[in-house]
mmCIF file of N, CA and C in Angstrom:
data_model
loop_
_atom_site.group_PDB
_atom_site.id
_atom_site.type_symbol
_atom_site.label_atom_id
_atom_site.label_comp_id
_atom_site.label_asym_id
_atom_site.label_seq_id
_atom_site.Cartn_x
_atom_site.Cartn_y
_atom_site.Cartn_z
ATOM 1 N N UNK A 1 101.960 -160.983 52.767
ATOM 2 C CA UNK A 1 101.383 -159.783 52.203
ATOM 3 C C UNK A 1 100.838 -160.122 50.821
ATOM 4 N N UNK A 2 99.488 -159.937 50.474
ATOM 5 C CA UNK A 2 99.128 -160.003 49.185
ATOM 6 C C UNK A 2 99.063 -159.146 48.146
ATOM 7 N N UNK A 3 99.726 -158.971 46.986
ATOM 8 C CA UNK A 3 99.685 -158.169 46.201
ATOM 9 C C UNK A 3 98.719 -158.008 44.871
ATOM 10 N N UNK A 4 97.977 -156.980 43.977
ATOM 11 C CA UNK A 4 97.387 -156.872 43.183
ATOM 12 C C UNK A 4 98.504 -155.826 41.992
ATOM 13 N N UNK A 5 98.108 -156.316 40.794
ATOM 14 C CA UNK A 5 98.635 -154.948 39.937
ATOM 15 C C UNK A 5 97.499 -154.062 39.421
ATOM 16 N N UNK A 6 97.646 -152.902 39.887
ATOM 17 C CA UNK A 6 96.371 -151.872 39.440
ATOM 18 C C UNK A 6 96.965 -151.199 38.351
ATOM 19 N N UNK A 7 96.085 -150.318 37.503
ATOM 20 C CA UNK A 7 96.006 -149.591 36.751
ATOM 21 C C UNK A 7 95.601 -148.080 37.497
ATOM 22 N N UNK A 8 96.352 -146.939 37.123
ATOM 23 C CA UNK A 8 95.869 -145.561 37.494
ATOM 24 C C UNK A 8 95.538 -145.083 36.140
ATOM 25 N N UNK A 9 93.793 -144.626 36.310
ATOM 26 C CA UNK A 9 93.315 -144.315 35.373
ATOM 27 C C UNK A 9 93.089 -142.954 36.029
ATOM 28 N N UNK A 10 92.314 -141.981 34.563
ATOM 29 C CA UNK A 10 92.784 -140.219 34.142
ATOM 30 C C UNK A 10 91.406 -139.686 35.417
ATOM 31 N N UNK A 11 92.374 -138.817 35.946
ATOM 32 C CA UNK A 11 92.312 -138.398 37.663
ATOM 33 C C UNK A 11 92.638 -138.643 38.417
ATOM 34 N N UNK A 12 93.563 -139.922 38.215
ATOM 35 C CA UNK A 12 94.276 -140.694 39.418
ATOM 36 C C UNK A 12 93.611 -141.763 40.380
ATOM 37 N N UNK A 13 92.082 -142.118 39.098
ATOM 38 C CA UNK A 13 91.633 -143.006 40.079
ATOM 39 C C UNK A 13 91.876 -144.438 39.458
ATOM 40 N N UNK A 14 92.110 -145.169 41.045
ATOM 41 C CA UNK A 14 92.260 -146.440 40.848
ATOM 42 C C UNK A 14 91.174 -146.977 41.327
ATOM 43 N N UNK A 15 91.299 -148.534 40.979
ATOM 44 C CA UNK A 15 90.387 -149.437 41.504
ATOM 45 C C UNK A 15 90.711 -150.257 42.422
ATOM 46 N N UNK A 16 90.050 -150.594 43.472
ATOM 47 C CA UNK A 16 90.706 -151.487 44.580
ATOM 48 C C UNK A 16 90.258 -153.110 44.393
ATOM 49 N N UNK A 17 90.996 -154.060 44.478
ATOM 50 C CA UNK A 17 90.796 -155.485 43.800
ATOM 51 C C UNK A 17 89.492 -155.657 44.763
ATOM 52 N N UNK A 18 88.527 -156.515 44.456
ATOM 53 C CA UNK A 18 87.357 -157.009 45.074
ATOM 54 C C UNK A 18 87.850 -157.658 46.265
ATOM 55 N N UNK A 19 89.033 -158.728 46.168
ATOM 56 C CA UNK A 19 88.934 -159.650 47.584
ATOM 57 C C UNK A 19 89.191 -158.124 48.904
ATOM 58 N N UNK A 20 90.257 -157.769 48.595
ATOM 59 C CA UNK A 20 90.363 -156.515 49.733
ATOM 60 C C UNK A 20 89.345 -155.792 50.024
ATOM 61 N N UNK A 21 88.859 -155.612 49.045
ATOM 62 C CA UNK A 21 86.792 -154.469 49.300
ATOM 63 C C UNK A 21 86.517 -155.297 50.345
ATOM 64 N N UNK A 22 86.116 -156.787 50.304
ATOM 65 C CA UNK A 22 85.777 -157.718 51.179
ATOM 66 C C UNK A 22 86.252 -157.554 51.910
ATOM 67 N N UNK A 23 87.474 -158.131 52.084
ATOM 68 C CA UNK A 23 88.108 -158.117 53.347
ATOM 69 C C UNK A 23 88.035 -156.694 54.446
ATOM 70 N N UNK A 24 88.337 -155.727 54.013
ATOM 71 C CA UNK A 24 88.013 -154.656 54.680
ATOM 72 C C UNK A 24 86.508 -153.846 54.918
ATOM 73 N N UNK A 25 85.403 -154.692 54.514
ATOM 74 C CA UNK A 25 84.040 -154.232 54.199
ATOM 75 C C UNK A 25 84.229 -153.346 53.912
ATOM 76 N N UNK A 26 84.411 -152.666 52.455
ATOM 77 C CA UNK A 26 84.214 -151.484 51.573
ATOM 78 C C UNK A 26 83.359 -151.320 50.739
ATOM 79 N N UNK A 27 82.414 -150.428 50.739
ATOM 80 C CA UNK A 27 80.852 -150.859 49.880
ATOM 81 C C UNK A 27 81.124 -149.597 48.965
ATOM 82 N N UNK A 28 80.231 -149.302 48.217
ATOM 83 C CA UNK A 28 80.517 -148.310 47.537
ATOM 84 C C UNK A 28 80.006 -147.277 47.927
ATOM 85 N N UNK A 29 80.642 -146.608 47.881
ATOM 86 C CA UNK A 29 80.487 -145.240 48.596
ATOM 87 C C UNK A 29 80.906 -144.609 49.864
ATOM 88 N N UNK A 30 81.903 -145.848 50.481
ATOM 89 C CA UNK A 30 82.290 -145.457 51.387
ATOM 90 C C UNK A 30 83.625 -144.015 51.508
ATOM 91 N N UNK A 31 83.990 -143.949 52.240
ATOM 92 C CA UNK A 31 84.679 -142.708 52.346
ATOM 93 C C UNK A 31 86.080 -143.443 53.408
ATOM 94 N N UNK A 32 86.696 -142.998 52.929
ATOM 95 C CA UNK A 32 88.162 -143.689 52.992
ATOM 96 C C UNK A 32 89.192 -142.959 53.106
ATOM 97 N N UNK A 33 89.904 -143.344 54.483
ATOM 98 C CA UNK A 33 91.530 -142.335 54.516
ATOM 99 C C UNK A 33 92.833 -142.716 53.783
ATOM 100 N N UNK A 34 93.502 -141.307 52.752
ATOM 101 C CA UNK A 34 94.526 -142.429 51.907
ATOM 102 C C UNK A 34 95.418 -141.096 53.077
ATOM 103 N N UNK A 35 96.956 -142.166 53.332
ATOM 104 C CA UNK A 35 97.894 -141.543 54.020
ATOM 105 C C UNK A 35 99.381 -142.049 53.141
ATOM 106 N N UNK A 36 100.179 -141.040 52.937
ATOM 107 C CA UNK A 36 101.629 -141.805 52.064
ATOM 108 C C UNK A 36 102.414 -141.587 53.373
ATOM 109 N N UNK A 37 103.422 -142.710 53.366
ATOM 110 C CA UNK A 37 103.998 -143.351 54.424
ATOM 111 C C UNK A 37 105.060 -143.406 53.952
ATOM 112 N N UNK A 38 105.884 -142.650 53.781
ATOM 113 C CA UNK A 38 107.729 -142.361 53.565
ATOM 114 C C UNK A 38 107.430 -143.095 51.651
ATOM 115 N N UNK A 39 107.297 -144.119 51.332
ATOM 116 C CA UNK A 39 107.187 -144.575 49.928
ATOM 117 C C UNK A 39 106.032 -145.490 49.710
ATOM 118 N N UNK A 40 105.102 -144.981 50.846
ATOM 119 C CA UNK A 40 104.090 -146.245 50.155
ATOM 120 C C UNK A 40 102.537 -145.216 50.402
ATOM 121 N N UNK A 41 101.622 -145.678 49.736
ATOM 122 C CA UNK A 41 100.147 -144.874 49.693
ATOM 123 C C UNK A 41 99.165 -146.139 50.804
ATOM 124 N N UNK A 42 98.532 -145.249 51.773
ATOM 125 C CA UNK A 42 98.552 -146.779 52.756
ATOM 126 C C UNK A 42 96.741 -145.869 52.474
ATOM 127 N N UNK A 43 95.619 -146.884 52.539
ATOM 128 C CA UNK A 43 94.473 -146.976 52.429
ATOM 129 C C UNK A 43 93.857 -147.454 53.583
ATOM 130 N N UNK A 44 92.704 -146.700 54.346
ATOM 131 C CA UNK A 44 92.086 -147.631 55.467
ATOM 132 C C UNK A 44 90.786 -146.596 55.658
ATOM 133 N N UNK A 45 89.967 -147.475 56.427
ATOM 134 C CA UNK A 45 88.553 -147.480 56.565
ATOM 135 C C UNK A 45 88.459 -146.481 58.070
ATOM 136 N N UNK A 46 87.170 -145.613 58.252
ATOM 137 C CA UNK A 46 87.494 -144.896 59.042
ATOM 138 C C UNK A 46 87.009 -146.340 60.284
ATOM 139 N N UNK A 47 86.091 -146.999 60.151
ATOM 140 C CA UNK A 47 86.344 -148.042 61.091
ATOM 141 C C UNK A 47 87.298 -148.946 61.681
ATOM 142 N N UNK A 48 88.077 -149.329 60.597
ATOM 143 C CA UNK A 48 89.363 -150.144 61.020
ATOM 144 C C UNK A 48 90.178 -148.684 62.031
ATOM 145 N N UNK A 49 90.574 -147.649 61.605
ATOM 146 C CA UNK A 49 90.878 -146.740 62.351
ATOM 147 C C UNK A 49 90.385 -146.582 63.918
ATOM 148 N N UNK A 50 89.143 -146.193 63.674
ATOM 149 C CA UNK A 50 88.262 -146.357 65.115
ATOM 150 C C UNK A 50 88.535 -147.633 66.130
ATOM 151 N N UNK A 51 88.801 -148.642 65.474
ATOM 152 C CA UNK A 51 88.953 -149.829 65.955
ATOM 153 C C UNK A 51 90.083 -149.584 66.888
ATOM 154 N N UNK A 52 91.335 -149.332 66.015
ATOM 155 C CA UNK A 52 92.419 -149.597 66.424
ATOM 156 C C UNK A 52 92.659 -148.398 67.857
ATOM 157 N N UNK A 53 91.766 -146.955 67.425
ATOM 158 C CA UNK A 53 92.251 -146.178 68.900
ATOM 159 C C UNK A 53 91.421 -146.776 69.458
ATOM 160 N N UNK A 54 90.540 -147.420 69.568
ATOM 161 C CA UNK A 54 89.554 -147.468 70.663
ATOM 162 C C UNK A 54 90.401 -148.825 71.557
ATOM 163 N N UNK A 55 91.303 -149.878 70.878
ATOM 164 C CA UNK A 55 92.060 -150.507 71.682
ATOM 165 C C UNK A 55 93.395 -150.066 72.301
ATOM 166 N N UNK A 56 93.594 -148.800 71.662
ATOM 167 C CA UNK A 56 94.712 -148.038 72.109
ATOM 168 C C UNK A 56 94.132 -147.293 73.269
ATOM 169 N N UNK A 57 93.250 -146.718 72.962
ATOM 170 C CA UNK A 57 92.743 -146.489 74.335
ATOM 171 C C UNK A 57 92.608 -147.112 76.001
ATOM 172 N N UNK A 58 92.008 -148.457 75.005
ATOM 173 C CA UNK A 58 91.364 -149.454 76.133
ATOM 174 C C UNK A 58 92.549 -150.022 76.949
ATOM 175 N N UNK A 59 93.788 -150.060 76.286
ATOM 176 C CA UNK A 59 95.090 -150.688 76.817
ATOM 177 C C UNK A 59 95.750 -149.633 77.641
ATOM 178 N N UNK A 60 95.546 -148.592 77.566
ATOM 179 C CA UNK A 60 96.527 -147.334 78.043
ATOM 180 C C UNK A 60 95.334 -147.103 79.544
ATOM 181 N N UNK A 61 93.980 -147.343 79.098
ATOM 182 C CA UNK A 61 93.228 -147.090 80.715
ATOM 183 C C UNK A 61 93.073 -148.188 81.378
ATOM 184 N N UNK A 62 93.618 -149.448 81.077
ATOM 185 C CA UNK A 62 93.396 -149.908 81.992
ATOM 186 C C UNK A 62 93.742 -150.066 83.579
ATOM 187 N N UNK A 63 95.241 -149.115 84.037
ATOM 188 C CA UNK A 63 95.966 -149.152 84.950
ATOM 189 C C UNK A 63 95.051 -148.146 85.656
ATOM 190 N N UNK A 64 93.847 -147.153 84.967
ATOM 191 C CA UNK A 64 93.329 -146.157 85.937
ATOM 192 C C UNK A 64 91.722 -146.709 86.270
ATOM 193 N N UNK A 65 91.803 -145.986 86.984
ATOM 194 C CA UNK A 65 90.108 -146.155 87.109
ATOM 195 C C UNK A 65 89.227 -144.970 87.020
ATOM 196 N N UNK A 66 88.756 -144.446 86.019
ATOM 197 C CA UNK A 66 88.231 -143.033 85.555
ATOM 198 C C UNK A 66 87.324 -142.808 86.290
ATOM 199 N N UNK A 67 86.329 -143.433 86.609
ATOM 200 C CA UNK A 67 85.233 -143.316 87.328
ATOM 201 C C UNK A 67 85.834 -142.662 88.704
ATOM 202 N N UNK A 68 86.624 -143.249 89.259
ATOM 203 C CA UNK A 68 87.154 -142.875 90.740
ATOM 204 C C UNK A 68 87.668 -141.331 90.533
ATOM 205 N N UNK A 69 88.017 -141.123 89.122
ATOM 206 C CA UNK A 69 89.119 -139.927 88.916
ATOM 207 C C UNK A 69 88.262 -139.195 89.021
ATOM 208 N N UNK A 70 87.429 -139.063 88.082
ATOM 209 C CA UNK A 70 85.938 -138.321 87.918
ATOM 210 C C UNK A 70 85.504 -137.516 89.685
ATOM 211 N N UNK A 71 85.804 -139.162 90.333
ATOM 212 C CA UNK A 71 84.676 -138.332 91.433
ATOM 213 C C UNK A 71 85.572 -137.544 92.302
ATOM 214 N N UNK A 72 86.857 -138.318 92.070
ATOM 215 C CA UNK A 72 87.750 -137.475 93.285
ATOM 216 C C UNK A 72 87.557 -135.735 92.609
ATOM 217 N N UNK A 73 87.952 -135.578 91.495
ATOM 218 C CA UNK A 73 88.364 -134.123 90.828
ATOM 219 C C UNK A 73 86.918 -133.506 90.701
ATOM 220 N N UNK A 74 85.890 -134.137 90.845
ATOM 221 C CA UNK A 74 84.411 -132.988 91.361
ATOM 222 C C UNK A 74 84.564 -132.935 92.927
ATOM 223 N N UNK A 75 84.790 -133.970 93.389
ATOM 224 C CA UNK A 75 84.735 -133.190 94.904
ATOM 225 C C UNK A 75 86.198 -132.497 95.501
ATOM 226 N N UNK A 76 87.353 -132.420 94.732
ATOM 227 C CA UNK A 76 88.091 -131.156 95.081
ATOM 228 C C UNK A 76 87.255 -130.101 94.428
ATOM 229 N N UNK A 77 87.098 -130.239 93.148
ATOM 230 C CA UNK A 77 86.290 -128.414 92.679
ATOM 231 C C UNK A 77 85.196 -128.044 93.490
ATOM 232 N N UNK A 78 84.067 -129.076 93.941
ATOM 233 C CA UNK A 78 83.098 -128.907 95.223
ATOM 234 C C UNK A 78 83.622 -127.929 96.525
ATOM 235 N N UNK A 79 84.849 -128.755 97.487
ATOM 236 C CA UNK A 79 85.821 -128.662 97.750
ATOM 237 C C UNK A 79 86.388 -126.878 97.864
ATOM 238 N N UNK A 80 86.562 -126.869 96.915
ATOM 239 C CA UNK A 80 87.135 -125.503 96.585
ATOM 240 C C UNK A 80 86.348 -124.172 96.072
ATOM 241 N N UNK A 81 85.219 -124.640 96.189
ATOM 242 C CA UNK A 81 84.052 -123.581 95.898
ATOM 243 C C UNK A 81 83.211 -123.612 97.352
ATOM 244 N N UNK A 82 83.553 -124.012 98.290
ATOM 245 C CA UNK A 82 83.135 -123.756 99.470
ATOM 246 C C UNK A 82 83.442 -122.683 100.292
#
């Protein structure tokens, strides 16, 4: 884990060290989720976010096959409007 020592300057804003901007592609102006986590202030990108459900996703569907689901559950409502 790498650590920085920041300064909280008047409004409570801090500065985030440059290598991490990098590392997380943070440009200026981006828009950023802060979340406190029992004792800690945790910072992340709405992409790294996106990232992570979209593999949470991808891992949880892989046992189905949506497409099939899709067609079965239009042709019961088909089905049932007959």
């Amino acid at each position: 884990m790498e650590c920085h020592h920041i300064k909280v300057y008047t409004g409570g804003k801090i500065s985030i060290p440059l290598d991490f901007r990098n590392k997380m592609h943070i440009q200026d102006g981006d828009e950023l989720l802060v979340t406190f986590d029992h004792d800690k202030i945790v910072i992340s990108t709405y992409d790294i976010l996106l990232d992570k459900a979209q593999n949470l996703v991808r891992k949880n569907i892989k046992q189905r096959h949506l497409t099939q689901e899709l067609q079965d559950l239009r042709t019961k409502e088909s089905d049932e409007l007959k």
